[in-house]
């Protein structure tokens, strides 16, 4: 095995060195059409099955609060949230194509958190006003982006200045004592460009369709992105984001009532209100060099930190603290060395640290996991209608060992109207830090989850105004990590509990009826079978079917976006009483009116028909009733004004 790794590394660096050497020589044997393919800017995705996007126009018309609000409107996405209260206390989590293992890419940089066992990335810390687009890509994109794209890739692009200077101010009020202020400033002058944003949001107790639920959040965001360009050949970008939040919500723990320490504990359920806080900061420096129209290189370094804690409450002392830090760098090089071949190669390194962890039972510090990888990808245009993308990725993890993961995808386009795709991907998902180090429920002997993803798709475009997409996947995973609930509560730990098979599909159709009307319909169905039933994998949260409907209307000074989400058999055959409602529809509508060219008024109504529903079941967390915590907000309103100058 070691010889194979060394052989792969030798070939990799030989190819990468020869690519860079050829570039330095400045010789051109072929006339090459402009075609840049890198991990950060690998595109031509729009027409592919399994690819979905929320663009800047839809972001504006939808008046979303943050990236979490945006992503949950995309096909294949399942939201796991214990109601709307308390930010981190709500344990909001995204599942993509039935998996909690996916990659988050922000402006070309891997942004996953690996310390927490329940939250790969907190999308609520990204204000929607700073977003240019949000995209979902299939698992096949993960070879270059990272090692754990079991469910796929979520790619987020933030706004940047094109020319001149523009400032946008947004003020909003609404239900539940909602107050929100946003400011975004974009500018470009000569070789310098910049973006600056700040946001403050406050919300109090909210109401489900049945009753009021105690809650409070007060969050602040700020960020700056500064770019220095050297003509059209190179640019250096520094970006910095900060987030701070204070929360209040209902939480729970288990209290030991057994005074004799030699006997097994007697655990009773303890429910109480508590204050919480969370801070994050993110610093990234990227340098991109464009050697020619067919060759470029991106190098970056980054550092992220997150600190979350429950404060001591009036009713009970419950110290809890999680302090994380991630540092890393990457180097990606891409060159179209032949009219039919584009090679992309790269290296990446990152160090995940739990600096401090405390809870009632135990504490620890300095839990460190180091990950390294090299990869090589070739995009090969076999014929005018056939393209193949092959890649190899070698990963090393300081706890989970190493793996060489191949991936191959084929595209066949017999005409301008039809595209067929096939893909095979292997992935490697090491355990997260708390799953390894936690004295309560961790296990340093955990093995990495490994698996294979098979995908097939079809895109049919009968005319310029219509498109149909079908994407099917099957996933086979070994050593899935989840809580072993066959043990007594005080002994439960994470374990490699199961072999997992998942199958799903998404069918979507979009139609542009006229310049005024456009629509999207998407149906997703997912089935996850776990070999061992006495475990608690995320598959218990995946509905059998989900239907998304979007209808957008634009005319003169008006625009309207109507969005509906229908959930069918949310318990997925596990019993109708697990969720607040097993079958339901939720409808949101956003109305915009332009008072002037630079002034826009908007009104948004969420959950128009006051549907009672939840995104969390009543067994995974234990015992809090839907009326107490789990239920999502009922009908609520947002009213705002946006002014640009």
Coordinates of C-alpha atoms in Angstrom, one line a residue:
X1 CA 0.0 0.0 0.0
X2 CA 2.8 2.4 0.9
X3 CA 4.5 1.7 -2.4
X4 CA 1.3 2.6 -4.3
X5 CA 1.1 5.9 -2.4
X6 CA 4.7 6.8 -3.1
X7 CA 4.1 5.9 -6.8
X8 CA 1.1 8.1 -7.0
X9 CA 2.9 11.0 -5.3
X10 CA 5.8 10.7 -7.7
X11 CA 3.5 10.7 -10.7
X12 CA 1.5 13.6 -9.3
X13 CA 4.5 15.8 -8.7
X14 CA 6.1 14.8 -12.0
X15 CA 3.0 15.9 -13.9
X16 CA 2.5 19.1 -11.9
X17 CA 6.2 20.0 -12.3
X18 CA 6.1 19.3 -16.1
X19 CA 2.9 21.5 -16.3
X20 CA 4.5 24.4 -14.6
X21 CA 7.8 24.0 -16.5
X22 CA 6.0 24.0 -19.8
X23 CA 4.2 27.2 -18.8
X24 CA 7.5 28.9 -17.8
X25 CA 9.0 28.0 -21.2
X26 CA 6.4 30.0 -22.9
X27 CA 6.2 27.6 -25.9
X28 CA 2.8 27.1 -27.6
X29 CA 2.4 24.0 -29.7
X30 CA -1.4 24.4 -30.1
X31 CA -3.9 27.2 -30.5
X32 CA -6.0 26.9 -27.4
X33 CA -9.5 28.2 -26.9
X34 CA -9.8 30.0 -23.6
X35 CA -10.8 27.4 -21.0
X36 CA -9.9 27.7 -17.4
X37 CA -10.9 24.9 -15.0
X38 CA -9.9 25.1 -11.4
X39 CA -11.5 23.9 -8.2
X40 CA -12.5 27.4 -7.3
X41 CA -14.0 28.2 -10.7
X42 CA -14.9 24.9 -12.2
X43 CA -18.1 25.7 -14.0
X44 CA -20.1 24.8 -17.1
X45 CA -22.3 23.3 -14.5
X46 CA -25.6 25.2 -15.2
X47 CA -27.1 22.6 -17.5
X48 CA -26.0 19.5 -15.7
X49 CA -28.4 17.2 -13.8
X50 CA -27.9 17.6 -10.0
X51 CA -26.9 21.2 -10.3
X52 CA -29.2 23.9 -8.8
X53 CA -28.6 27.6 -8.2
X54 CA -30.2 30.6 -6.5
X55 CA -28.9 33.6 -8.4
X56 CA -28.7 37.3 -7.4
X57 CA -32.1 38.2 -8.9
X58 CA -33.9 35.5 -6.9
X59 CA -31.9 36.4 -3.8
X60 CA -33.2 40.0 -4.1
X61 CA -36.8 39.1 -4.8
X62 CA -36.9 36.5 -2.0
X63 CA -35.8 38.8 0.8
X64 CA -34.1 36.0 2.6
X65 CA -32.6 36.4 6.1
X66 CA -29.4 34.4 5.7
X67 CA -27.8 31.6 3.7
X68 CA -29.7 29.0 5.7
X69 CA -33.0 30.5 4.5
X70 CA -31.7 30.3 0.9
X71 CA -30.3 26.8 0.9
X72 CA -33.4 25.1 2.3
X73 CA -35.2 26.2 -0.8
X74 CA -33.0 24.1 -3.0
X75 CA -33.8 20.5 -4.2
X76 CA -32.2 17.7 -2.3
X77 CA -31.8 19.8 0.9
X78 CA -33.3 18.7 4.2
X79 CA -33.3 21.1 7.2
X80 CA -32.8 19.6 10.7
X81 CA -33.7 22.2 13.3
X82 CA -35.3 22.1 16.7
X83 CA -37.5 25.1 16.0
X84 CA -36.4 28.6 15.3
X85 CA -35.1 29.5 18.8
X86 CA -31.6 30.0 20.0
X87 CA -29.3 29.9 17.0
X88 CA -26.7 27.2 18.0
X89 CA -29.2 25.9 20.6
X90 CA -31.5 25.0 17.7
X91 CA -28.9 22.6 16.4
X92 CA -29.8 23.7 12.8
X93 CA -28.2 21.3 10.3
X94 CA -28.5 20.8 6.6
X95 CA -28.6 17.3 5.0
X96 CA -27.7 17.2 1.3
X97 CA -29.0 14.2 -0.7
X98 CA -29.7 12.4 2.6
X99 CA -26.3 12.9 4.1
X100 CA -24.7 15.2 6.7
X101 CA -21.3 14.7 5.0
X102 CA -20.9 17.4 2.3
X103 CA -18.5 20.2 1.4
X104 CA -19.1 23.9 1.9
X105 CA -17.1 26.1 -0.5
X106 CA -17.2 29.9 0.1
X107 CA -15.5 32.0 -2.6
X108 CA -13.4 29.0 -3.6
X109 CA -12.2 28.1 -0.1
X110 CA -13.2 25.0 1.9
X111 CA -15.2 26.2 4.9
X112 CA -16.4 23.1 6.8
X113 CA -16.1 22.9 10.6
X114 CA -14.9 19.4 11.7
X115 CA -15.0 19.9 15.4
X116 CA -18.7 19.6 16.1
X117 CA -20.7 16.4 15.8
X118 CA -23.9 18.1 14.7
X119 CA -23.0 21.1 12.6
X120 CA -20.7 21.0 9.6
X121 CA -21.2 24.7 8.9
X122 CA -23.6 27.3 10.4
X123 CA -25.1 28.9 7.4
X124 CA -27.1 31.3 9.5
X125 CA -23.9 33.4 10.1
X126 CA -23.9 34.5 6.4
X127 CA -26.3 37.3 5.7
X128 CA -28.3 36.9 2.5
X129 CA -27.5 40.5 1.5
X130 CA -23.8 39.7 1.0
X131 CA -24.5 36.7 -1.3
X132 CA -24.2 36.7 -5.1
X133 CA -25.2 33.1 -5.6
X134 CA -25.8 29.8 -3.8
X135 CA -25.2 26.5 -5.7
X136 CA -25.6 22.8 -5.1
X137 CA -23.3 20.4 -7.0
X138 CA -23.4 16.6 -7.1
X139 CA -20.9 14.3 -5.3
X140 CA -18.8 14.0 -8.5
X141 CA -17.5 17.6 -7.8
X142 CA -15.9 16.5 -4.6
X143 CA -12.7 15.0 -5.9
X144 CA -11.1 18.4 -6.3
X145 CA -13.1 20.3 -3.6
X146 CA -12.4 17.8 -0.8
X147 CA -12.6 14.3 0.6
X148 CA -16.0 14.0 2.2
X149 CA -18.5 15.0 -0.5
X150 CA -20.8 12.1 0.3
X151 CA -23.9 14.2 -0.3
X152 CA -22.4 16.7 -2.7
X153 CA -21.0 20.3 -2.6
X154 CA -22.6 23.6 -1.5
X155 CA -20.9 26.5 -3.2
X156 CA -21.5 30.0 -2.1
X157 CA -20.2 33.2 -3.8
X158 CA -20.2 36.6 -2.1
X159 CA -20.8 39.9 -3.9
X160 CA -17.9 41.9 -5.4
X161 CA -17.7 45.2 -7.0
X162 CA -17.7 45.4 -10.8
X163 CA -17.2 49.1 -11.4
X164 CA -17.6 52.3 -9.5
X165 CA -19.0 52.6 -5.9
X166 CA -22.3 51.5 -4.6
X167 CA -23.8 51.4 -1.1
X168 CA -27.0 49.6 -0.1
X169 CA -28.9 50.0 3.2
X170 CA -31.7 47.7 4.3
X171 CA -34.0 48.2 7.2
X172 CA -36.5 45.6 8.3
X173 CA -39.1 45.0 11.0
X174 CA -41.7 42.2 11.5
X175 CA -43.2 39.6 13.7
X176 CA -41.7 38.4 17.0
X177 CA -40.1 41.8 17.8
X178 CA -38.0 41.5 14.7
X179 CA -35.5 44.3 14.0
X180 CA -32.8 44.1 11.3
X181 CA -30.4 46.6 9.8
X182 CA -28.0 45.8 6.9
X183 CA -25.4 47.9 5.1
X184 CA -23.3 46.7 2.1
X185 CA -20.7 48.9 0.4
X186 CA -19.0 47.8 -2.9
X187 CA -16.3 49.7 -4.7
X188 CA -13.8 49.6 -7.4
X189 CA -11.2 52.2 -8.4
X190 CA -8.3 51.4 -10.7
X191 CA -6.5 48.2 -9.5
X192 CA -8.3 48.2 -6.1
X193 CA -11.7 46.8 -5.3
X194 CA -13.5 46.2 -2.0
X195 CA -16.7 45.1 -0.3
X196 CA -17.7 45.9 3.3
X197 CA -20.9 44.8 5.0
X198 CA -22.4 45.0 8.5
X199 CA -25.7 43.5 9.9
X200 CA -27.6 43.5 13.2
X201 CA -30.6 41.3 13.8
X202 CA -32.9 40.9 16.9
X203 CA -35.8 38.5 17.4
X204 CA -37.8 37.6 20.5
X205 CA -40.3 34.9 21.5
X206 CA -41.8 33.3 18.4
X207 CA -45.1 31.5 17.9
X208 CA -45.8 28.2 16.2
X209 CA -49.3 27.6 14.7
X210 CA -50.4 26.7 18.3
X211 CA -48.6 28.7 21.0
X212 CA -45.8 31.0 21.9
X213 CA -42.3 29.5 22.4
X214 CA -39.7 31.4 24.5
X215 CA -36.7 32.5 22.5
X216 CA -34.4 35.4 22.0
X217 CA -31.5 36.2 19.6
X218 CA -29.3 39.2 19.1
X219 CA -26.7 38.7 16.4
X220 CA -24.2 41.0 14.6
X221 CA -22.2 40.3 11.5
X222 CA -19.4 42.3 9.8
X223 CA -16.9 41.6 7.0
X224 CA -14.5 43.2 4.5
X225 CA -13.0 41.9 1.3
X226 CA -10.1 43.8 -0.3
X227 CA -8.6 43.0 -3.7
X228 CA -5.5 44.3 -5.4
X229 CA -5.2 43.5 -9.1
X230 CA -2.2 43.6 -11.4
X231 CA -3.8 44.2 -14.7
X232 CA -5.7 41.1 -15.9
X233 CA -2.9 38.6 -14.9
X234 CA -3.0 38.5 -11.1
X235 CA -4.9 39.6 -8.0
X236 CA -4.5 39.3 -4.3
X237 CA -7.6 39.1 -2.1
X238 CA -7.8 39.5 1.7
X239 CA -11.2 38.8 3.3
X240 CA -12.2 38.9 7.0
X241 CA -15.6 38.0 8.5
X242 CA -16.8 38.2 12.1
X243 CA -20.0 37.0 13.8
X244 CA -21.3 37.5 17.3
X245 CA -24.6 36.2 18.8
X246 CA -26.5 36.1 22.1
X247 CA -29.3 33.7 22.5
X248 CA -31.9 32.5 25.0
X249 CA -33.8 29.2 24.5
X250 CA -35.2 26.1 26.2
X251 CA -32.6 23.3 26.5
X252 CA -32.3 20.1 28.4
X253 CA -29.9 17.7 30.1
X254 CA -30.0 14.6 32.2
X255 CA -29.6 15.0 35.9
X256 CA -28.1 12.2 38.0
X257 CA -30.2 11.6 41.1
X258 CA -28.2 8.6 42.3
X259 CA -26.1 9.7 45.3
X260 CA -24.0 6.5 45.4
X261 CA -21.1 6.9 42.9
X262 CA -20.5 3.1 42.9
X263 CA -23.9 2.5 41.3
X264 CA -25.1 3.3 37.8
X265 CA -26.5 6.8 37.6
X266 CA -30.3 7.4 37.8
X267 CA -30.9 10.0 35.0
X268 CA -33.9 12.2 35.1
X269 CA -34.9 14.7 32.4
X270 CA -34.1 18.3 33.2
X271 CA -35.6 21.1 31.1
X272 CA -34.8 24.8 31.7
X273 CA -34.1 28.1 30.0
X274 CA -30.5 29.2 29.5
X275 CA -28.5 32.0 27.9
X276 CA -25.9 31.2 25.2
X277 CA -23.4 33.0 23.1
X278 CA -21.4 32.3 20.0
X279 CA -18.6 34.1 18.1
X280 CA -16.9 33.3 14.8
X281 CA -14.1 34.9 12.8
X282 CA -12.7 33.9 9.4
X283 CA -9.5 35.3 7.8
X284 CA -8.5 34.3 4.2
X285 CA -5.7 35.4 1.9
X286 CA -5.8 34.3 -1.8
X287 CA -3.4 34.9 -4.7
X288 CA -4.5 34.1 -8.2
X289 CA -2.1 34.3 -11.2
X290 CA -3.4 34.0 -14.7
X291 CA -0.5 32.9 -16.9
X292 CA -2.6 32.8 -20.1
X293 CA -6.1 32.3 -21.2
X294 CA -5.6 28.6 -20.7
X295 CA -3.6 28.5 -17.5
X296 CA -3.9 29.8 -13.9
X297 CA -2.8 29.1 -10.3
X298 CA -4.6 29.9 -7.0
X299 CA -2.8 29.8 -3.6
X300 CA -4.5 30.5 -0.4
X301 CA -4.2 30.4 3.4
X302 CA -7.0 30.7 5.9
X303 CA -7.7 30.7 9.6
X304 CA -11.1 30.3 11.3
X305 CA -12.2 30.2 14.9
X306 CA -15.5 29.6 16.7
X307 CA -16.4 29.9 20.3
X308 CA -19.8 28.7 21.6
X309 CA -21.0 28.4 25.2
X310 CA -24.0 28.1 27.4
X311 CA -23.9 30.6 30.3
X312 CA -25.0 29.7 33.8
X313 CA -28.7 30.2 34.1
X314 CA -30.8 31.2 37.1
X315 CA -32.3 27.8 37.5
X316 CA -29.4 25.5 37.1
X317 CA -25.7 25.6 36.5
X318 CA -24.9 24.0 33.2
X319 CA -21.4 25.1 32.0
X320 CA -20.8 24.1 28.4
X321 CA -18.1 25.4 26.1
X322 CA -16.8 24.5 22.7
X323 CA -13.8 26.5 21.3
X324 CA -12.6 25.5 17.8
X325 CA -9.9 26.6 15.4
X326 CA -9.0 25.6 11.9
X327 CA -5.9 26.7 9.9
X328 CA -4.9 25.6 6.4
X329 CA -3.6 26.4 3.0
X330 CA -4.1 25.2 -0.6
X331 CA -2.5 25.4 -4.0
X332 CA -4.4 24.7 -7.2
X333 CA -2.9 24.8 -10.7
X334 CA -4.8 24.3 -13.9
X335 CA -3.6 24.2 -17.5
X336 CA -5.2 23.3 -20.8
X337 CA -2.2 21.6 -22.3
X338 CA -4.0 20.2 -25.3
X339 CA -7.1 21.3 -27.2
X340 CA -8.9 18.2 -25.7
X341 CA -7.3 18.1 -22.2
X342 CA -7.3 20.3 -19.2
X343 CA -5.4 19.2 -16.1
X344 CA -5.9 20.5 -12.6
X345 CA -3.6 19.5 -9.8
X346 CA -3.3 20.7 -6.2
X347 CA -2.4 20.2 -2.6
X348 CA -4.2 21.1 0.6
X349 CA -3.4 21.0 4.3
X350 CA -5.5 21.9 7.3
X351 CA -5.3 21.5 11.0
X352 CA -8.6 21.3 13.1
X353 CA -8.2 21.9 16.8
X354 CA -10.6 21.8 19.8
X355 CA -8.9 24.3 22.0
X356 CA -11.3 23.9 24.9
X357 CA -14.3 21.7 25.6
X358 CA -16.3 21.6 28.8
X359 CA -19.6 20.1 30.0
X360 CA -21.1 18.8 33.2
X361 CA -19.4 15.4 32.9
X362 CA -15.9 16.2 31.6
X363 CA -13.6 18.5 29.8
X364 CA -10.6 18.4 27.5
X365 CA -8.4 20.7 25.4
X366 CA -5.9 20.6 22.5
X367 CA -7.6 17.9 20.5
X368 CA -5.9 18.2 17.1
X369 CA -6.5 16.4 13.8
X370 CA -4.3 17.1 10.7
X371 CA -5.5 16.5 7.2
X372 CA -3.4 16.5 4.0
X373 CA -4.3 15.8 0.4
X374 CA -3.0 15.9 -3.2
X375 CA -5.2 15.5 -6.2
X376 CA -5.1 15.4 -10.0
X377 CA -7.9 15.9 -12.4
X378 CA -8.1 15.6 -16.2
X379 CA -11.0 17.0 -18.3
X380 CA -10.8 15.1 -21.6
X381 CA -12.9 16.1 -24.6
X382 CA -13.1 12.7 -26.2
X383 CA -15.2 14.0 -29.1
X384 CA -17.4 16.9 -29.9
X385 CA -20.3 15.3 -28.0
X386 CA -18.4 13.3 -25.3
X387 CA -16.4 14.5 -22.3
X388 CA -14.8 12.5 -19.5
X389 CA -13.6 13.9 -16.2
X390 CA -11.2 11.6 -14.2
X391 CA -9.5 12.3 -11.0
X392 CA -7.4 10.8 -8.2
X393 CA -7.2 12.1 -4.7
X394 CA -4.9 10.9 -2.0
X395 CA -5.9 11.9 1.6
X396 CA -4.0 11.5 4.9
X397 CA -5.7 12.0 8.2
X398 CA -3.7 11.9 11.5
X399 CA -6.4 9.7 13.2
X400 CA -8.2 8.0 10.3
X401 CA -5.3 6.9 8.2
X402 CA -5.1 7.4 4.4
X403 CA -7.1 6.6 1.3
X404 CA -6.6 6.9 -2.5
X405 CA -10.0 7.9 -4.0
X406 CA -10.8 7.7 -7.7
X407 CA -13.6 9.4 -9.5
X408 CA -14.9 9.3 -13.1
X409 CA -17.7 11.1 -14.8
X410 CA -18.9 10.9 -18.4
X411 CA -21.0 13.4 -20.4
X412 CA -22.7 12.7 -23.7
X413 CA -24.4 15.5 -25.6
X414 CA -25.8 14.1 -28.9
X415 CA -27.5 17.4 -29.6
X416 CA -27.9 20.9 -28.2
X417 CA -31.1 19.8 -26.5
X418 CA -30.0 16.6 -24.6
X419 CA -27.2 15.9 -22.1
X420 CA -26.6 12.5 -20.5
X421 CA -24.3 12.1 -17.5
X422 CA -22.8 9.1 -15.5
X423 CA -20.5 9.4 -12.5
X424 CA -18.7 7.2 -10.0
X425 CA -17.1 8.7 -6.9
X426 CA -15.3 7.2 -3.9
X427 CA -15.3 9.3 -0.7
X428 CA -13.4 9.3 2.6
X429 CA -15.0 10.9 5.7
X430 CA -12.9 10.8 8.9
X431 CA -14.6 11.1 12.2
X432 CA -15.1 14.7 13.6
X433 CA -13.1 15.8 16.6
X434 CA -15.8 15.5 19.2
X435 CA -16.6 12.1 17.9
X436 CA -12.9 11.2 18.7
X437 CA -12.0 13.2 21.7
X438 CA -15.1 13.7 23.8
X439 CA -14.8 12.1 27.2
X440 CA -18.6 11.6 27.3
X441 CA -19.3 9.9 23.9
X442 CA -16.1 10.0 21.8
X443 CA -13.9 7.0 20.8
X444 CA -10.4 7.4 19.4
X445 CA -10.7 4.0 17.8
X446 CA -13.4 5.1 15.4
X447 CA -12.7 4.2 11.8
X448 CA -13.4 6.6 8.9
X449 CA -16.6 6.3 6.9
X450 CA -15.8 5.2 3.3
X451 CA -18.2 4.7 0.4
X452 CA -19.1 4.9 -3.2
X453 CA -21.6 7.1 -5.0
X454 CA -23.1 6.2 -8.4
X455 CA -24.9 9.0 -10.3
X456 CA -26.8 9.2 -13.6
X457 CA -28.6 12.2 -15.1
X458 CA -30.4 13.6 -18.0
X459 CA -31.0 17.2 -19.0
X460 CA -33.5 18.0 -21.8
X461 CA -33.9 21.5 -23.2
X462 CA -36.7 21.5 -25.8
X463 CA -36.3 25.3 -26.3
X464 CA -34.7 28.4 -24.9
X465 CA -37.6 28.8 -22.3
X466 CA -37.8 25.3 -20.9
X467 CA -35.6 22.6 -19.3
X468 CA -36.1 19.3 -17.6
X469 CA -33.5 17.6 -15.3
X470 CA -33.4 14.1 -13.9
X471 CA -30.7 13.0 -11.5
X472 CA -30.5 9.6 -9.8
X473 CA -28.0 8.5 -7.2
X474 CA -27.1 5.3 -5.2
X475 CA -24.7 5.4 -2.3
X476 CA -23.1 2.5 -0.6
X477 CA -21.3 3.4 2.7
X478 CA -19.4 1.4 5.2
X479 CA -18.6 2.2 8.9
X480 CA -21.2 4.9 9.2
X481 CA -20.7 6.9 12.4
X482 CA -23.7 7.4 14.7
X483 CA -24.7 7.2 18.3
X484 CA -25.2 3.6 19.5
X485 CA -28.6 3.9 21.2
X486 CA -28.7 0.1 22.0
X487 CA -26.7 1.1 25.2
X488 CA -28.1 2.7 28.3
X489 CA -28.2 6.5 28.0
X490 CA -25.2 7.0 30.4
X491 CA -23.0 4.6 28.3
X492 CA -24.0 5.8 24.8
X493 CA -21.1 6.7 22.5
X494 CA -20.4 7.3 18.8
X495 CA -19.5 4.1 17.0
X496 CA -19.1 2.7 13.5
X497 CA -22.6 1.3 13.8
X498 CA -23.8 0.4 10.3
X499 CA -23.5 -0.3 6.6
X500 CA -25.7 2.2 4.8
X501 CA -27.4 2.1 1.4
X502 CA -29.1 5.2 0.1
X503 CA -31.0 5.8 -3.2
X504 CA -32.7 8.9 -4.3
X505 CA -33.7 11.0 -7.3
X506 CA -34.6 14.6 -8.2
X507 CA -36.8 15.6 -11.1
X508 CA -37.0 19.3 -11.9
X509 CA -38.6 21.4 -14.6
X510 CA -38.2 25.1 -15.2
X511 CA -40.2 27.3 -17.6
X512 CA -39.9 30.9 -18.7
X513 CA -43.5 31.7 -19.8
X514 CA -42.6 35.3 -20.8
X515 CA -40.3 38.1 -19.7
X516 CA -42.7 38.5 -16.7
X517 CA -43.3 34.9 -15.6
X518 CA -40.9 32.1 -14.7
X519 CA -41.4 28.9 -12.6
X520 CA -39.5 25.9 -11.2
X521 CA -40.9 22.6 -10.0
X522 CA -38.7 20.0 -8.3
X523 CA -39.5 16.7 -6.7
X524 CA -37.0 14.8 -4.5
X525 CA -37.3 11.3 -3.1
X526 CA -34.7 9.7 -0.8
X527 CA -34.5 6.3 0.9
X528 CA -31.8 5.5 3.3
X529 CA -31.5 1.9 4.7
X530 CA -29.3 1.3 7.7
X531 CA -28.2 -2.3 8.3
X532 CA -28.3 -1.9 12.1
X533 CA -31.5 -0.4 13.4
X534 CA -30.6 0.3 17.0
X535 CA -28.6 3.4 16.1
X536 CA -29.4 7.0 15.5
X537 CA -28.1 8.1 12.1
X538 CA -29.3 11.3 10.4
X539 CA -31.4 9.2 8.1
X540 CA -34.2 9.3 10.7
X541 CA -34.8 12.9 9.6
X542 CA -35.2 12.4 5.9
X543 CA -38.7 12.6 4.4
X544 CA -39.8 10.1 1.8
X545 CA -40.7 12.9 -0.7
X546 CA -40.4 16.6 -1.0
X547 CA -41.9 18.9 -3.7
X548 CA -40.7 22.5 -4.3
X549 CA -42.6 25.0 -6.3
X550 CA -41.3 28.5 -7.3
X551 CA -43.2 31.1 -9.2
X552 CA -41.7 34.5 -10.0
X553 CA -43.5 37.5 -11.6
X554 CA -41.8 40.7 -12.6
X555 CA -43.6 43.7 -14.2
X556 CA -42.6 47.3 -14.2
X557 CA -42.0 48.3 -10.6
X558 CA -43.4 45.1 -9.1
X559 CA -41.9 41.7 -8.5
X560 CA -43.4 38.7 -6.6
X561 CA -41.8 35.4 -5.6
X562 CA -44.1 32.6 -4.3
X563 CA -42.4 29.5 -2.9
X564 CA -44.1 26.3 -1.7
X565 CA -42.6 23.3 0.0
X566 CA -44.6 20.1 0.3
X567 CA -43.4 17.2 2.5
X568 CA -44.8 13.7 2.1
X569 CA -44.4 11.0 4.7
X570 CA -41.8 13.0 6.8
X571 CA -41.3 10.0 9.0
X572 CA -40.4 7.9 5.9
X573 CA -42.3 4.9 7.1
X574 CA -41.1 5.0 10.7
X575 CA -44.5 6.1 12.2
X576 CA -46.7 9.1 11.7
X577 CA -46.4 10.5 15.3
X578 CA -42.6 11.2 15.1
X579 CA -43.1 14.7 13.7
X580 CA -45.6 17.5 14.4
X581 CA -47.2 16.7 11.0
X582 CA -46.3 13.9 8.6
X583 CA -47.7 15.5 5.4
X584 CA -47.9 19.2 4.9
X585 CA -47.4 22.3 2.7
X586 CA -45.6 25.5 3.7
X587 CA -46.0 28.6 1.5
X588 CA -44.0 31.8 1.5
X589 CA -44.6 35.0 -0.6
X590 CA -42.4 38.0 -1.1
X591 CA -43.7 41.2 -2.8
X592 CA -41.4 44.0 -3.9
X593 CA -42.2 47.5 -5.2
X594 CA -39.7 50.0 -6.5
X595 CA -40.6 53.5 -5.3
X596 CA -37.7 54.9 -7.3
X597 CA -34.8 53.5 -9.3
X598 CA -32.8 53.1 -6.1
X599 CA -35.5 52.5 -3.5
X600 CA -37.4 49.3 -3.0
X601 CA -40.1 48.4 -0.5
X602 CA -41.0 44.8 0.3
X603 CA -43.4 42.7 2.3
X604 CA -42.8 39.0 3.0
X605 CA -45.3 36.6 4.5
X606 CA -43.9 33.3 5.7
X607 CA -46.0 30.2 6.4
X608 CA -49.0 31.9 4.8
X609 CA -51.5 29.2 5.9
X610 CA -50.2 29.0 9.5
X611 CA -49.1 25.3 9.1
X612 CA -48.1 23.4 12.2
X613 CA -44.9 21.4 11.5
X614 CA -41.5 20.6 12.7
X615 CA -38.1 19.7 11.1
X616 CA -37.0 17.5 14.1
X617 CA -38.6 14.4 15.4
X618 CA -39.6 13.7 19.0
X619 CA -37.3 10.8 19.5
X620 CA -33.8 11.9 18.4
X621 CA -33.6 14.6 21.0
X622 CA -35.7 12.9 23.7
X623 CA -38.7 14.4 25.2
X624 CA -39.5 18.0 24.5
X625 CA -42.9 18.3 22.9
X626 CA -43.5 20.0 19.6
X627 CA -45.6 22.8 21.4
X628 CA -42.6 23.4 23.7
X629 CA -39.8 23.6 21.3
X630 CA -39.6 21.6 18.1
X631 CA -42.4 23.4 16.1
X632 CA -41.4 25.8 13.4
X633 CA -42.8 29.4 13.3
X634 CA -46.4 29.9 12.3
X635 CA -47.6 32.7 10.0
X636 CA -45.2 35.7 10.3
X637 CA -44.3 38.9 8.5
X638 CA -41.3 40.9 7.3
X639 CA -41.6 44.5 6.1
X640 CA -38.6 46.4 4.9
X641 CA -37.0 49.1 2.7
X642 CA -33.9 48.9 0.7
X643 CA -32.1 52.1 -0.5
X644 CA -29.0 52.2 -2.8
X645 CA -26.8 55.1 -3.8

